[in-house]
GROMACS .gro file of C-alpha atoms in nm:
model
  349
    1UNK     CA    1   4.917   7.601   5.134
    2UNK     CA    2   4.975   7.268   5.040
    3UNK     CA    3   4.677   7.165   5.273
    4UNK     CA    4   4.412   7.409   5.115
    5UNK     CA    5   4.516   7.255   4.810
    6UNK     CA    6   4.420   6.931   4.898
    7UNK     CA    7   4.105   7.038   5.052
    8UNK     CA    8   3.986   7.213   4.720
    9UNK     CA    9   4.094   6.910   4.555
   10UNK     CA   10   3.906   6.674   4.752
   11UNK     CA   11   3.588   6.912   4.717
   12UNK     CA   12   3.626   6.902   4.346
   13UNK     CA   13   3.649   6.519   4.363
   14UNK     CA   14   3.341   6.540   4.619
   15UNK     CA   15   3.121   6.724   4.324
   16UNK     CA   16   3.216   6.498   4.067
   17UNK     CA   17   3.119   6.196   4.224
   18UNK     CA   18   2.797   6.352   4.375
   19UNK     CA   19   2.661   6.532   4.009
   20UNK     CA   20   2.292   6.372   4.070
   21UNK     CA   21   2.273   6.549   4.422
   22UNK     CA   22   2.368   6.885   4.290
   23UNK     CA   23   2.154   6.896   3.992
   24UNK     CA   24   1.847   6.741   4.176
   25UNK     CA   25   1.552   6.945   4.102
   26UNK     CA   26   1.209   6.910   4.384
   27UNK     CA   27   0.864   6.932   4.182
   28UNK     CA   28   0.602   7.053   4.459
   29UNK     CA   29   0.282   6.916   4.305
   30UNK     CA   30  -0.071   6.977   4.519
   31UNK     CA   31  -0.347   6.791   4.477
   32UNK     CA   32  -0.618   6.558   4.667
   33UNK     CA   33  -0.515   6.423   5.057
   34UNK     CA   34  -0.699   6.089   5.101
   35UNK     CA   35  -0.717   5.827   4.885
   36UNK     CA   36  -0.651   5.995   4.572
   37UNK     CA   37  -0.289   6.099   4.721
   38UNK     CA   38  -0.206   5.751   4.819
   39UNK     CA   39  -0.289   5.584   4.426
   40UNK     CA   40  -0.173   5.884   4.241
   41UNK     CA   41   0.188   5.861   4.452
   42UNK     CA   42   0.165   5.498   4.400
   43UNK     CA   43   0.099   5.495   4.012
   44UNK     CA   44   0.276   5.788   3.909
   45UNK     CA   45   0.457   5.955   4.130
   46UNK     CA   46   0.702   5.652   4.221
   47UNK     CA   47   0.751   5.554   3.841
   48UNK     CA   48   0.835   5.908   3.742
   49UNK     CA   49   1.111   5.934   4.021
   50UNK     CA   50   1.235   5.632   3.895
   51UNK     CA   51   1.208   5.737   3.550
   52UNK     CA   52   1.379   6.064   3.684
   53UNK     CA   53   1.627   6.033   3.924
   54UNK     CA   54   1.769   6.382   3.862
   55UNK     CA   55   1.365   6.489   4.006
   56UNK     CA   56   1.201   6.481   4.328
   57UNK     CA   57   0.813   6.502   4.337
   58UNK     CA   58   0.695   6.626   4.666
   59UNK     CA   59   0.297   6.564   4.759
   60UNK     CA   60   0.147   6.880   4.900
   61UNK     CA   61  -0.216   6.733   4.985
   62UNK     CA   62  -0.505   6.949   5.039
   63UNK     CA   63  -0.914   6.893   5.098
   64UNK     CA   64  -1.033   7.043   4.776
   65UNK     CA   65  -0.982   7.306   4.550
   66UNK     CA   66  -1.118   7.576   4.761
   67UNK     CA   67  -0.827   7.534   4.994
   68UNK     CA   68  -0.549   7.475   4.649
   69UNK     CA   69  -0.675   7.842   4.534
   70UNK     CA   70  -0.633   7.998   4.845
   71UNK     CA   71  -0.327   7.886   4.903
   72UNK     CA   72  -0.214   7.992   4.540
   73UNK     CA   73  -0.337   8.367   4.606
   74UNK     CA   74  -0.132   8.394   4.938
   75UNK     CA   75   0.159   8.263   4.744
   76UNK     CA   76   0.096   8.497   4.424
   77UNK     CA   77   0.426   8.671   4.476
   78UNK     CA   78   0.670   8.417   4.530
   79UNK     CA   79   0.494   8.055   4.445
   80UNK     CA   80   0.635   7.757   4.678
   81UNK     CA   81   0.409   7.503   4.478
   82UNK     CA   82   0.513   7.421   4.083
   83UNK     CA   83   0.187   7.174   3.970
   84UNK     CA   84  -0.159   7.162   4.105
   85UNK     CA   85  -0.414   6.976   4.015
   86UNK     CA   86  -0.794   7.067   4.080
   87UNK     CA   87  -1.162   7.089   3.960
   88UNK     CA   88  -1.167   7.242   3.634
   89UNK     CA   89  -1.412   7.544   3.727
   90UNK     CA   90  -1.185   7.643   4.045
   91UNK     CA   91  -0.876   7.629   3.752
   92UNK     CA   92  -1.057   7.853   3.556
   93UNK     CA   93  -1.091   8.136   3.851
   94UNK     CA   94  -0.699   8.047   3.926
   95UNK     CA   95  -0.604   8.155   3.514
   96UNK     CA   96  -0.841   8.479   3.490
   97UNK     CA   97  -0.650   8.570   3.855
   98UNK     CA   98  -0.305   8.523   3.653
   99UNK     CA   99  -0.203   8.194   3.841
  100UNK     CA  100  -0.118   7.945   3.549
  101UNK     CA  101   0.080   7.892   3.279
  102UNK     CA  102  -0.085   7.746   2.957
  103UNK     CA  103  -0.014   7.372   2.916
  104UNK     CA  104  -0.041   7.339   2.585
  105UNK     CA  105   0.247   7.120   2.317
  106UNK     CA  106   0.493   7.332   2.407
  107UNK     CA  107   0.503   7.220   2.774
  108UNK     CA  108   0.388   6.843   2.685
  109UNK     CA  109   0.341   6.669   2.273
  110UNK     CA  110   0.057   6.456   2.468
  111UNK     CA  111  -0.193   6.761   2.502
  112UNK     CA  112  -0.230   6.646   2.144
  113UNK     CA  113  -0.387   6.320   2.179
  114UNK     CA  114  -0.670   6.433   2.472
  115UNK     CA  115  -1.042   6.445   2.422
  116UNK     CA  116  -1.115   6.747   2.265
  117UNK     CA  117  -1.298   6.792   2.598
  118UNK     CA  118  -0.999   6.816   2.786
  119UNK     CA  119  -0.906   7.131   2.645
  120UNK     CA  120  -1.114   7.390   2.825
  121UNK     CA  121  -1.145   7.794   2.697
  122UNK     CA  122  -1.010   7.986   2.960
  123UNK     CA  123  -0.838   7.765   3.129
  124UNK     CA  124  -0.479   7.746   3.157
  125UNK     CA  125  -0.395   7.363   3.261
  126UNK     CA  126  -0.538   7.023   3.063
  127UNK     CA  127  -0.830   6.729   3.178
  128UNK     CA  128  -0.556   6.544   3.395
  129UNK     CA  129  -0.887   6.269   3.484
  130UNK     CA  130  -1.256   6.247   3.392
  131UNK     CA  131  -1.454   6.111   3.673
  132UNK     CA  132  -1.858   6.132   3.723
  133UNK     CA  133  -2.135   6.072   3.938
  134UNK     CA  134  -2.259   5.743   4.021
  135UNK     CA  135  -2.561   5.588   4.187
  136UNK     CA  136  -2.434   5.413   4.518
  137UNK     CA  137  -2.644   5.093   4.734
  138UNK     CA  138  -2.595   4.919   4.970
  139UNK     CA  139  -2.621   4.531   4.870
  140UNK     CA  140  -2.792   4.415   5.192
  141UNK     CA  141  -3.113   4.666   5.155
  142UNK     CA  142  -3.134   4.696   4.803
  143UNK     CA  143  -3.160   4.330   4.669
  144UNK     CA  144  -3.186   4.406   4.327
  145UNK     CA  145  -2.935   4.635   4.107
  146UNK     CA  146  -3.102   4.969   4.030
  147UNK     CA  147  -3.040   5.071   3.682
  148UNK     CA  148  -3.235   5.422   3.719
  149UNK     CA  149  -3.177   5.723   3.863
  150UNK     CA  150  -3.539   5.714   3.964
  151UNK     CA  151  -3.468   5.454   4.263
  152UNK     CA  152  -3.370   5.733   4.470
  153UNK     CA  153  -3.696   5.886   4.473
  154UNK     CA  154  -3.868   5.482   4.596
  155UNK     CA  155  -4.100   5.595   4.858
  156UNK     CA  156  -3.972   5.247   5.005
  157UNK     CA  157  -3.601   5.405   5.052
  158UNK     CA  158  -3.776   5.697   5.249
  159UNK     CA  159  -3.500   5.840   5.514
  160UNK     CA  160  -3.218   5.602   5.376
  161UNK     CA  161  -3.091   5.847   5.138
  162UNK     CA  162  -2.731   6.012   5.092
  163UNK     CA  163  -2.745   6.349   4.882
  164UNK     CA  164  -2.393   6.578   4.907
  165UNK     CA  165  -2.593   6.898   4.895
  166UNK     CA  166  -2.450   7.192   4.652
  167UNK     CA  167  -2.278   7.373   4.694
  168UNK     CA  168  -2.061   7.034   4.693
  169UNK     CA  169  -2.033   6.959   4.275
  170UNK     CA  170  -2.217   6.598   4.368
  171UNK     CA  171  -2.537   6.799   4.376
  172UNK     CA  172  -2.441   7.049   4.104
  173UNK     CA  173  -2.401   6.789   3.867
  174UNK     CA  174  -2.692   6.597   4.006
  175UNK     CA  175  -2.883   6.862   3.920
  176UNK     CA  176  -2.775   6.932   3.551
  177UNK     CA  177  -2.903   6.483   3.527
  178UNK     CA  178  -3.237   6.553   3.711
  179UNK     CA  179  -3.304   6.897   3.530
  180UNK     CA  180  -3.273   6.652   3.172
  181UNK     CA  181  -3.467   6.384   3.334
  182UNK     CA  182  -3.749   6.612   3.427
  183UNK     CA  183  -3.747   6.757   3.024
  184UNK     CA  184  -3.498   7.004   3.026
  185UNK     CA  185  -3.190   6.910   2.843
  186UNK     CA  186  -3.027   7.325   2.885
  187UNK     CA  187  -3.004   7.387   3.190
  188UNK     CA  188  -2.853   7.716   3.089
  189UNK     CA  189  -3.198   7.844   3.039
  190UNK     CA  190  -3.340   7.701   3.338
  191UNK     CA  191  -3.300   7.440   3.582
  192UNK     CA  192  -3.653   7.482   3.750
  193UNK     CA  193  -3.775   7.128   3.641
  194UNK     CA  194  -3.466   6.992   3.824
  195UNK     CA  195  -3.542   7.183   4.156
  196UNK     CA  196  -3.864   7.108   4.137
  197UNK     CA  197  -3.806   6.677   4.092
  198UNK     CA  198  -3.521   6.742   4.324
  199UNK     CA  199  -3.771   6.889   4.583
  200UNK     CA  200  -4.001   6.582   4.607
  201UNK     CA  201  -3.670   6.321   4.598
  202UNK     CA  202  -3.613   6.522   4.976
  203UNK     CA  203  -3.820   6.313   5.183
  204UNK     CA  204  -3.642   6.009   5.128
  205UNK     CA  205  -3.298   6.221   5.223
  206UNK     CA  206  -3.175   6.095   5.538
  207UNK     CA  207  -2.890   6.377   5.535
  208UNK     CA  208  -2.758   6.596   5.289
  209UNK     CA  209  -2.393   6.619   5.460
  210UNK     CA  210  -2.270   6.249   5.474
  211UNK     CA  211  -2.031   6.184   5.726
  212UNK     CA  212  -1.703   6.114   5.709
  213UNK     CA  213  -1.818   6.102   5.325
  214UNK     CA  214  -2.141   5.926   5.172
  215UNK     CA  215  -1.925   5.606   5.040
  216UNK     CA  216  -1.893   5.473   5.413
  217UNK     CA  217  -2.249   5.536   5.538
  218UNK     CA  218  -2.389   5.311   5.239
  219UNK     CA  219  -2.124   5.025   5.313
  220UNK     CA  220  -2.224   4.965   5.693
  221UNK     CA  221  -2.594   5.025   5.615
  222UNK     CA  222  -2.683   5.356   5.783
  223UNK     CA  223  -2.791   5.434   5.428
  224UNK     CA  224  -2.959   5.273   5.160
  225UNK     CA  225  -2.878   5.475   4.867
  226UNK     CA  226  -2.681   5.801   4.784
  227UNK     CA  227  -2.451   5.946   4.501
  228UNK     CA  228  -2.086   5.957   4.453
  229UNK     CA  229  -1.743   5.999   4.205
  230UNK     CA  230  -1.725   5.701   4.070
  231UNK     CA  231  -1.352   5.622   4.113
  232UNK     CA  232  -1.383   5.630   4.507
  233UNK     CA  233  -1.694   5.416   4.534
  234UNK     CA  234  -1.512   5.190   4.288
  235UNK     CA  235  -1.214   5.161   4.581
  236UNK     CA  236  -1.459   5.161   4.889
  237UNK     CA  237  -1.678   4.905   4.708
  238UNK     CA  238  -1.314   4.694   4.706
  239UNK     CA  239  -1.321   4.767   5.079
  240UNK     CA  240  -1.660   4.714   5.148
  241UNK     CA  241  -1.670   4.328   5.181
  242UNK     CA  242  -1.918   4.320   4.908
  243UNK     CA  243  -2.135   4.562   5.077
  244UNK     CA  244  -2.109   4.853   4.865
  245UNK     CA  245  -2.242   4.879   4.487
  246UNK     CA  246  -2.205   5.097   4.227
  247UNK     CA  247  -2.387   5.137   3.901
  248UNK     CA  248  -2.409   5.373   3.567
  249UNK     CA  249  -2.772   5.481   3.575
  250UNK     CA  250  -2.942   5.422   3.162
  251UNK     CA  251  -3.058   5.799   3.212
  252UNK     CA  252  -2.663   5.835   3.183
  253UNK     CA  253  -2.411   6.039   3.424
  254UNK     CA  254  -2.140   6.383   3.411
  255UNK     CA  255  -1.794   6.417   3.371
  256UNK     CA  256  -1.642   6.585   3.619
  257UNK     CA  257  -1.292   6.738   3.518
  258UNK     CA  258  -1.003   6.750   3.707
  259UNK     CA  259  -0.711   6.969   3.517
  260UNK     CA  260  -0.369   6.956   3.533
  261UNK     CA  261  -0.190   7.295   3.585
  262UNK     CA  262   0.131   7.490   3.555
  263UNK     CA  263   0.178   7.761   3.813
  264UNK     CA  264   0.340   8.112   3.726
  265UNK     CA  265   0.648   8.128   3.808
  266UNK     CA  266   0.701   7.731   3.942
  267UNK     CA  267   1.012   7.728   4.102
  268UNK     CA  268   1.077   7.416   3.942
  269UNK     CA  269   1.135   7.586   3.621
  270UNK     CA  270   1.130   7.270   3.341
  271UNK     CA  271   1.100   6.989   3.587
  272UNK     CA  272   0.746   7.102   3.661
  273UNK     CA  273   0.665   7.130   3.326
  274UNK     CA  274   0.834   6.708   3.228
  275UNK     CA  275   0.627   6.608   3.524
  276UNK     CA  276   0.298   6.773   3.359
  277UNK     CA  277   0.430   6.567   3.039
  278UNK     CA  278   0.498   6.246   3.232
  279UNK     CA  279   0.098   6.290   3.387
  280UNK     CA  280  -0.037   6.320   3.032
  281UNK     CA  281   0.108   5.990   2.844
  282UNK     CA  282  -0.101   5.697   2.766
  283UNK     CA  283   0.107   5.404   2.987
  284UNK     CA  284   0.109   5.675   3.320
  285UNK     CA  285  -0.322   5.775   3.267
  286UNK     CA  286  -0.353   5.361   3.193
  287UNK     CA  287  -0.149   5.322   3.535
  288UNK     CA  288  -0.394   5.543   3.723
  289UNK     CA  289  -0.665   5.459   3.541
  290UNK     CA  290  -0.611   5.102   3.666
  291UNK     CA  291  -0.498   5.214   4.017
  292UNK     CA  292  -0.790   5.438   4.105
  293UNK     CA  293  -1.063   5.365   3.815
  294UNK     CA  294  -1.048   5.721   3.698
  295UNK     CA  295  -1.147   5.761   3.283
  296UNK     CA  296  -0.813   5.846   3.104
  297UNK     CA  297  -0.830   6.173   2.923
  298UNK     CA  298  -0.547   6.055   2.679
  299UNK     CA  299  -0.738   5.907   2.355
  300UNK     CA  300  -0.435   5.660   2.329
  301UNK     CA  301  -0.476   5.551   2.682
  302UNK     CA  302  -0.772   5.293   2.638
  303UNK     CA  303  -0.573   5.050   2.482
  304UNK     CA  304  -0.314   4.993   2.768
  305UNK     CA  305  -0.624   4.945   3.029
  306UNK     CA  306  -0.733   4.622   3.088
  307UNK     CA  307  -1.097   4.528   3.001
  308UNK     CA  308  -1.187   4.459   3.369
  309UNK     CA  309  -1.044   4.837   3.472
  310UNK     CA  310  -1.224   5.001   3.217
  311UNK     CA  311  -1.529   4.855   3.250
  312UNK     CA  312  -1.505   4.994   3.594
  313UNK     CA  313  -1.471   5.373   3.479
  314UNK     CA  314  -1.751   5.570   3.202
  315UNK     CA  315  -1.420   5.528   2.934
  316UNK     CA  316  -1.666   5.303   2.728
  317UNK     CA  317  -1.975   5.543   2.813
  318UNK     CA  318  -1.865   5.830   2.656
  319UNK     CA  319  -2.224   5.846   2.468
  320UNK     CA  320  -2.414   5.771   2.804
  321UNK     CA  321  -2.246   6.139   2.977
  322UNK     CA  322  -2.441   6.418   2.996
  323UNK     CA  323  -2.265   6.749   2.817
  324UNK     CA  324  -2.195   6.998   3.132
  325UNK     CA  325  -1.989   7.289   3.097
  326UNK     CA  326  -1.844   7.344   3.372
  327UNK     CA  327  -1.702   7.714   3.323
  328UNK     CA  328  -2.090   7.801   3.241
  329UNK     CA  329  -2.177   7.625   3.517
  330UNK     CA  330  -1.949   7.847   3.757
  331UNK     CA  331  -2.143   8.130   3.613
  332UNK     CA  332  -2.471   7.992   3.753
  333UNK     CA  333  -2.346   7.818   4.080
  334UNK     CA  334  -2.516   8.053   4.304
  335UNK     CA  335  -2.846   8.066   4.192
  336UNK     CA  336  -2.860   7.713   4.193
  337UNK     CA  337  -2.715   7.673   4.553
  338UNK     CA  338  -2.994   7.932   4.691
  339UNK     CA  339  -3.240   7.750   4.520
  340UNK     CA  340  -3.155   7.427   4.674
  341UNK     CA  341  -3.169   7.622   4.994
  342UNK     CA  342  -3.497   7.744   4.934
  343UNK     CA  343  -3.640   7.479   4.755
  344UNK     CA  344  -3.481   7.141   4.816
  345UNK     CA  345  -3.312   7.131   5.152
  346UNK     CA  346  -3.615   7.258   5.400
  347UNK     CA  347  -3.865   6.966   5.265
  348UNK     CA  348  -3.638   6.682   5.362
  349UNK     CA  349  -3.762   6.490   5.700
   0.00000   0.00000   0.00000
């Protein structure tokens, strides 16, 4: 007797001095693999275990949000993953299928302070980053800085272009530029001038499936020209050895959105939801912002970046970005894809 007594007592002892380990929650957040998983885990996941011992965040990296929202349905009934963040028109399928949680104040006060374009109808999470498309070179062939969409179309460039073909959202949102550059600013209505000034740029189009992405082709030469996200030709062009550049055409650019999201049911109950918080304050969108060159989505952020980062995302270019909405987009994604397939593709060399 007197032995189970000291064995309950040293147990007791054992849980007192241990609280931290048995009250430790584990956030599963997924998100990008790649590049965007090593910064993000860097800049904000690190900080906000060391702002919260009591939480683990654990980095479930996927491909894209194709893969996130399948892996969401198969989990429907008993979700293993508490935070996901994706493209903002894949989000949108993942609320109307029942899959998220609203983020609104109630799960963070900084929902607040975003762009009012950060708050999208029908859509359960918040913009977590604005990125958009740039116009990528390669410093060695292109001796002088294009400021213009229209260099992609230089007969000189012919078979030295990089295009991501839709239905990859590079050439969706390339599209929605072109369609305004050829006269026709709704693309809701039509995007027939776009296809059309799309259809003679496909000459030039040395492949319309980079490989392993279009960043690296441009840096070792294979390519002269192609598009990207800004915030990864912003790191490759780091990488590059000076090889890689990267400009904001005058005809201006898109946002594209990636949201932040509370799943249904998140295991993770209230941890998920002051990670989600944590993601949405000025100093951690100013840490990533820095890390990764992605535009903040936090109004308040811009003032904790450095001049040299932000001149480095479209934060200052707000004016310059093209108005796409992305959800209406969805709606016309399709048409647009057979199009290209029709139209665009088949007249390339």
């Amino acid at each position: 007797m007197k032995l189970r007594v000291l064995l309950g007592a040293s147990a007791v002892a054992f849980a007192a001095a241990t609280p931290a380990l048995a009250q430790t929650k584990t956030v599963t957040l997924a998100a990008y693999s790649g590049i965007f998983q090593d910064h993000y885990t860097k800049a904000v996941i690190e900080p906000f275990m060391k702002a919260h011992p009591d939480i683990k965040v654990e980095f479930y990296g996927m491909p894209n949000s194709a893969q996130m929202l399948g892996t969401l349905r198969a989990q429907k009934a008993a979700p293993q993953i508490d935070v996901m963040i994706m493209d903002v028109s894949v989000a949108k399928a993942a609320t109307d299928e029942g899959l998220f949680d609203k983020v609104d104040e109630s799960v963070s006060k900084n929902v607040a302070d975003l762009y009012p374009t950060a708050r999208i109808e029908g859509v359960g999470g918040v913009a977590v980053t604005f990125d958009n498309l740039v116009l990528l070179y390669n410093k060695d062939q292109v001796k002088t800085q294009p400021t213009s969409w229209n260099a992609l179309w230089d007969k000189q460039y012919a078979g030295k272009v990089t295009i991501p073909a839709v239905p990859d959202i590079q050439g969706t949102t390339l599209t929605v530029i072109v369609n305004k550059m050829a006269g026709q600013e709704d693309y809701k209505k039509s995007v027939e001038p776009g296809i059309k000034k799309l259809g003679e740029l496909a000459p030039n189009v040395q492949t319309w499936d980079p490989k392993p992405d279009v960043y690296t082709p441009i840096a070792n030469g294979q390519a002269a020209l192609g598009i990207g996200w800004n915030a990864r030709a912003q790191v490759y062009a780091d990488t590059s050895g000076g090889k890689l550049g990267v400009v904001l055409p005058q005809e201006g650019s898109g946002f594209q959105i990636n949201t932040i999201n509370l799943v249904k049911r998140a295991p993770a109950g209230d941890a998920a939801k002051t990670f989600i918080d944590y993601a949405l304050t000025p100093e951690t969108q100013a840490a990533f912002t820095e890390a990764m060159f992605y535009a903040p989505t936090n109004t308040k952020a811009q003032e904790k970046i450095s001049k040299e980062a932000l001149a480095r995302t479209a934060a200052g270019s707000m004016n310059k970005m093209v108005a796409i909405d992305w959800i209406a987009v969805a709606g016309i994604r399709d048409a647009i894809t057979e199009q290209w397939r029709r139209r665009v593709i088949p007249l390339s060399r």
